[in-house]
Backbone as JSON, one array per atom type, in Angstrom:
{
  "sequence": "MYDLKRYLRIAKHLLDAVANIQRLPAPYYLKHALLLDFFPKHASVIETGTYLGETTSVLARHCKQVLTLEPYLPLYNYNMD",
  "N": [[28.86, 13.49, -17.59], [26.47, 12.5, -16.41], [26.01, 14.51, -14.54], [25.33, 16.72, -16.15], [22.99, 15.7, -17.29], [21.43, 15.53, -14.99], [21.14, 18.27, -14.28], [19.81, 19.27, -16.55], [17.43, 17.81, -16.41], [16.36, 18.77, -14.0], [15.98, 21.45, -14.71], [14.05, 21.11, -16.74], [11.9, 20.05, -15.25], [11.32, 22.23, -13.61], [10.58, 24.15, -15.53], [8.33, 22.86, -16.59], [6.68, 22.93, -14.35], [6.33, 25.69, -14.01], [5.01, 26.27, -16.39], [2.75, 24.99, -15.84], [2.17, 22.38, -16.62], [0.6, 19.31, -16.73], [1.84, 16.26, -15.73], [3.09, 12.9, -15.68], [5.69, 10.98, -14.33], [5.35, 12.65, -11.1], [6.97, 15.84, -10.59], [10.35, 16.0, -9.35], [10.78, 17.69, -7.08], [8.27, 17.72, -5.89], [7.85, 15.01, -5.38], [9.93, 14.59, -3.53], [9.09, 16.26, -1.41], [6.72, 14.95, -0.67], [7.74, 12.45, 0.18], [9.3, 13.25, 2.37], [7.32, 14.15, 4.06], [6.0, 11.76, 4.48], [7.82, 9.85, 5.66], [8.82, 9.44, 9.02], [10.94, 11.51, 11.06], [14.22, 10.34, 11.55], [13.78, 7.8, 10.57], [14.41, 4.56, 9.12], [15.18, 3.83, 5.8], [14.65, 2.05, 2.78], [15.69, 2.33, -0.44], [15.0, 1.64, -3.8], [16.48, 1.45, -6.99], [18.37, 3.74, -7.5], [19.21, 5.6, -9.42], [20.22, 8.76, -10.31], [20.71, 9.61, -7.76], [19.41, 11.74, -6.43], [17.05, 11.58, -4.8], [17.97, 9.86, -2.82], [19.9, 11.49, -1.63], [18.29, 13.58, -0.58], [16.69, 12.13, 1.24], [18.69, 11.16, 2.93], [19.47, 13.39, 4.36], [17.35, 13.68, 6.02], [16.51, 11.27, 7.19], [17.35, 8.62, 9.51], [18.79, 6.41, 8.51], [19.63, 5.37, 5.25], [19.29, 2.96, 2.92], [20.3, 1.96, -0.23], [19.69, 0.67, -3.48], [21.16, 0.01, -6.55], [21.08, -1.5, -9.51], [22.26, -1.12, -12.04], [25.38, -0.95, -13.29], [27.02, 1.35, -14.3], [25.54, 3.56, -13.23], [25.57, 2.88, -10.54], [28.35, 3.09, -10.03], [28.65, 5.84, -10.54], [27.17, 6.95, -8.43], [28.66, 6.14, -6.3], [30.88, 7.71, -6.24]],
  "CA": [[27.67, 13.31, -18.39], [25.3, 12.38, -15.55], [25.75, 15.81, -13.93], [24.61, 17.51, -17.13], [21.65, 15.12, -17.39], [20.72, 15.91, -13.77], [20.78, 19.69, -14.36], [18.81, 19.43, -17.59], [16.16, 17.27, -15.91], [15.85, 19.72, -13.01], [15.47, 22.61, -15.46], [12.81, 20.71, -17.41], [10.85, 19.93, -14.23], [10.93, 23.58, -13.19], [9.84, 24.77, -16.63], [7.01, 22.21, -16.65], [5.89, 23.43, -13.22], [5.98, 27.07, -14.32], [4.04, 26.23, -17.49], [1.58, 24.29, -15.3], [1.94, 21.19, -17.44], [0.3, 18.11, -15.95], [2.64, 15.16, -16.26], [3.45, 11.78, -14.81], [5.54, 11.06, -12.87], [5.4, 13.97, -10.49], [8.3, 16.44, -10.55], [11.13, 15.53, -8.22], [10.59, 18.49, -5.88], [7.02, 17.29, -5.27], [8.12, 13.66, -4.87], [10.75, 14.71, -2.32], [8.26, 16.82, -0.35], [5.81, 13.9, -0.21], [8.5, 11.46, 0.93], [9.7, 13.82, 3.66], [6.11, 14.15, 4.89], [5.61, 10.37, 4.76], [8.74, 9.18, 6.59], [9.11, 10.2, 10.23], [12.35, 11.81, 11.31], [15.04, 9.24, 12.07], [13.33, 6.5, 10.04], [15.31, 3.83, 8.23], [14.5, 3.74, 4.51], [15.3, 1.3, 1.7], [15.33, 2.88, -1.75], [15.43, 0.8, -4.91], [16.63, 2.23, -8.2], [18.97, 5.0, -7.08], [19.36, 6.46, -10.6], [21.29, 9.74, -10.13], [20.94, 9.81, -6.34], [18.78, 12.92, -5.84], [16.15, 11.19, -3.71], [18.83, 9.34, -1.77], [20.51, 12.64, -0.96], [17.25, 14.25, 0.19], [16.32, 11.27, 2.36], [19.83, 11.04, 3.85], [19.47, 14.57, 5.24], [16.16, 13.65, 6.86], [16.31, 9.98, 7.85], [18.45, 8.05, 10.27], [19.57, 5.49, 7.67], [19.09, 5.14, 3.91], [19.93, 1.89, 2.16], [19.88, 2.15, -1.6], [20.1, -0.38, -4.41], [21.21, 0.4, -7.97], [21.64, -2.65, -10.22], [22.95, -0.75, -13.27], [26.75, -0.68, -12.85], [27.48, 2.73, -14.49], [24.9, 4.45, -12.26], [26.12, 2.51, -9.23], [29.68, 3.71, -9.91], [28.45, 7.28, -10.46], [26.7, 7.3, -7.09], [29.68, 5.79, -5.3], [31.93, 8.75, -6.23]],
  "C": [[26.42, 13.25, -17.52], [24.98, 13.69, -14.86], [24.96, 16.7, -14.88], [23.17, 17.01, -17.26], [20.81, 15.53, -16.18], [20.25, 17.37, -13.87], [19.72, 19.94, -15.43], [17.45, 18.92, -17.14], [15.54, 18.2, -14.88], [15.26, 20.94, -13.71], [14.15, 22.29, -16.15], [11.66, 20.61, -16.42], [10.38, 21.3, -13.79], [10.15, 24.29, -14.28], [8.44, 24.18, -16.77], [6.11, 22.74, -15.53], [5.43, 24.86, -13.48], [4.91, 27.13, -15.4], [2.75, 25.53, -17.08], [1.19, 23.09, -16.16], [1.68, 20.0, -16.5], [1.07, 16.95, -16.55], [2.84, 14.09, -15.2], [4.83, 11.32, -15.21], [5.61, 12.49, -12.38], [6.82, 14.53, -10.54], [9.04, 16.04, -9.27], [10.92, 16.36, -6.96], [9.31, 18.1, -5.15], [7.19, 15.9, -4.66], [8.9, 13.74, -3.55], [9.94, 15.27, -1.15], [7.31, 15.76, 0.21], [6.54, 12.84, 0.61], [8.91, 11.98, 2.3], [8.51, 13.92, 4.6], [5.74, 12.74, 5.33], [6.5, 9.72, 5.82], [8.97, 10.03, 7.82], [10.61, 10.47, 10.34], [13.01, 10.57, 11.92], [14.52, 7.86, 11.67], [14.48, 5.85, 9.28], [14.54, 3.54, 6.95], [15.32, 2.88, 3.57], [14.77, 1.86, 0.39], [15.84, 1.94, -2.83], [15.46, 1.64, -6.18], [17.15, 3.62, -7.92], [19.02, 6.03, -8.19], [20.48, 7.46, -10.37], [21.49, 10.16, -8.68], [20.27, 11.02, -5.71], [17.9, 12.56, -4.64], [16.94, 10.62, -2.54], [19.43, 10.47, -0.95], [19.5, 13.37, -0.08], [16.89, 13.43, 1.43], [17.45, 11.16, 3.39], [19.92, 12.23, 4.79], [18.34, 14.53, 6.26], [16.06, 12.38, 7.72], [17.57, 9.5, 8.57], [19.38, 7.22, 9.38], [18.85, 5.32, 6.33], [19.93, 4.06, 3.24], [19.4, 2.0, 0.74], [20.47, 1.07, -2.5], [20.06, 0.17, -5.83], [21.86, -0.73, -8.74], [22.45, -2.31, -11.46], [24.34, -0.22, -12.91], [27.22, 0.75, -13.12], [26.83, 3.72, -13.51], [25.35, 4.13, -10.84], [27.47, 3.19, -9.02], [29.57, 5.23, -9.79], [28.08, 7.7, -9.05], [27.71, 6.97, -6.0], [30.81, 6.83, -5.24], [31.61, 9.85, -5.29]]
}
């Protein structure tokens, strides 16, 4: 279920970007680009609210260490698989 939700959200963000729709929050691809510019290589990062883990995954490829907190048990279990 969460995989389908992830793909639908990505598709919606891309369609919004193509349609040039202004929206808050920023699309994930923009958020990820900003975070990668902000954190120096090999930084240690603490992320709160993991949700589906996209940002965690992006940061893990860039940073030395990523600690993430997800208080909602179903999403925690999803991200632990």
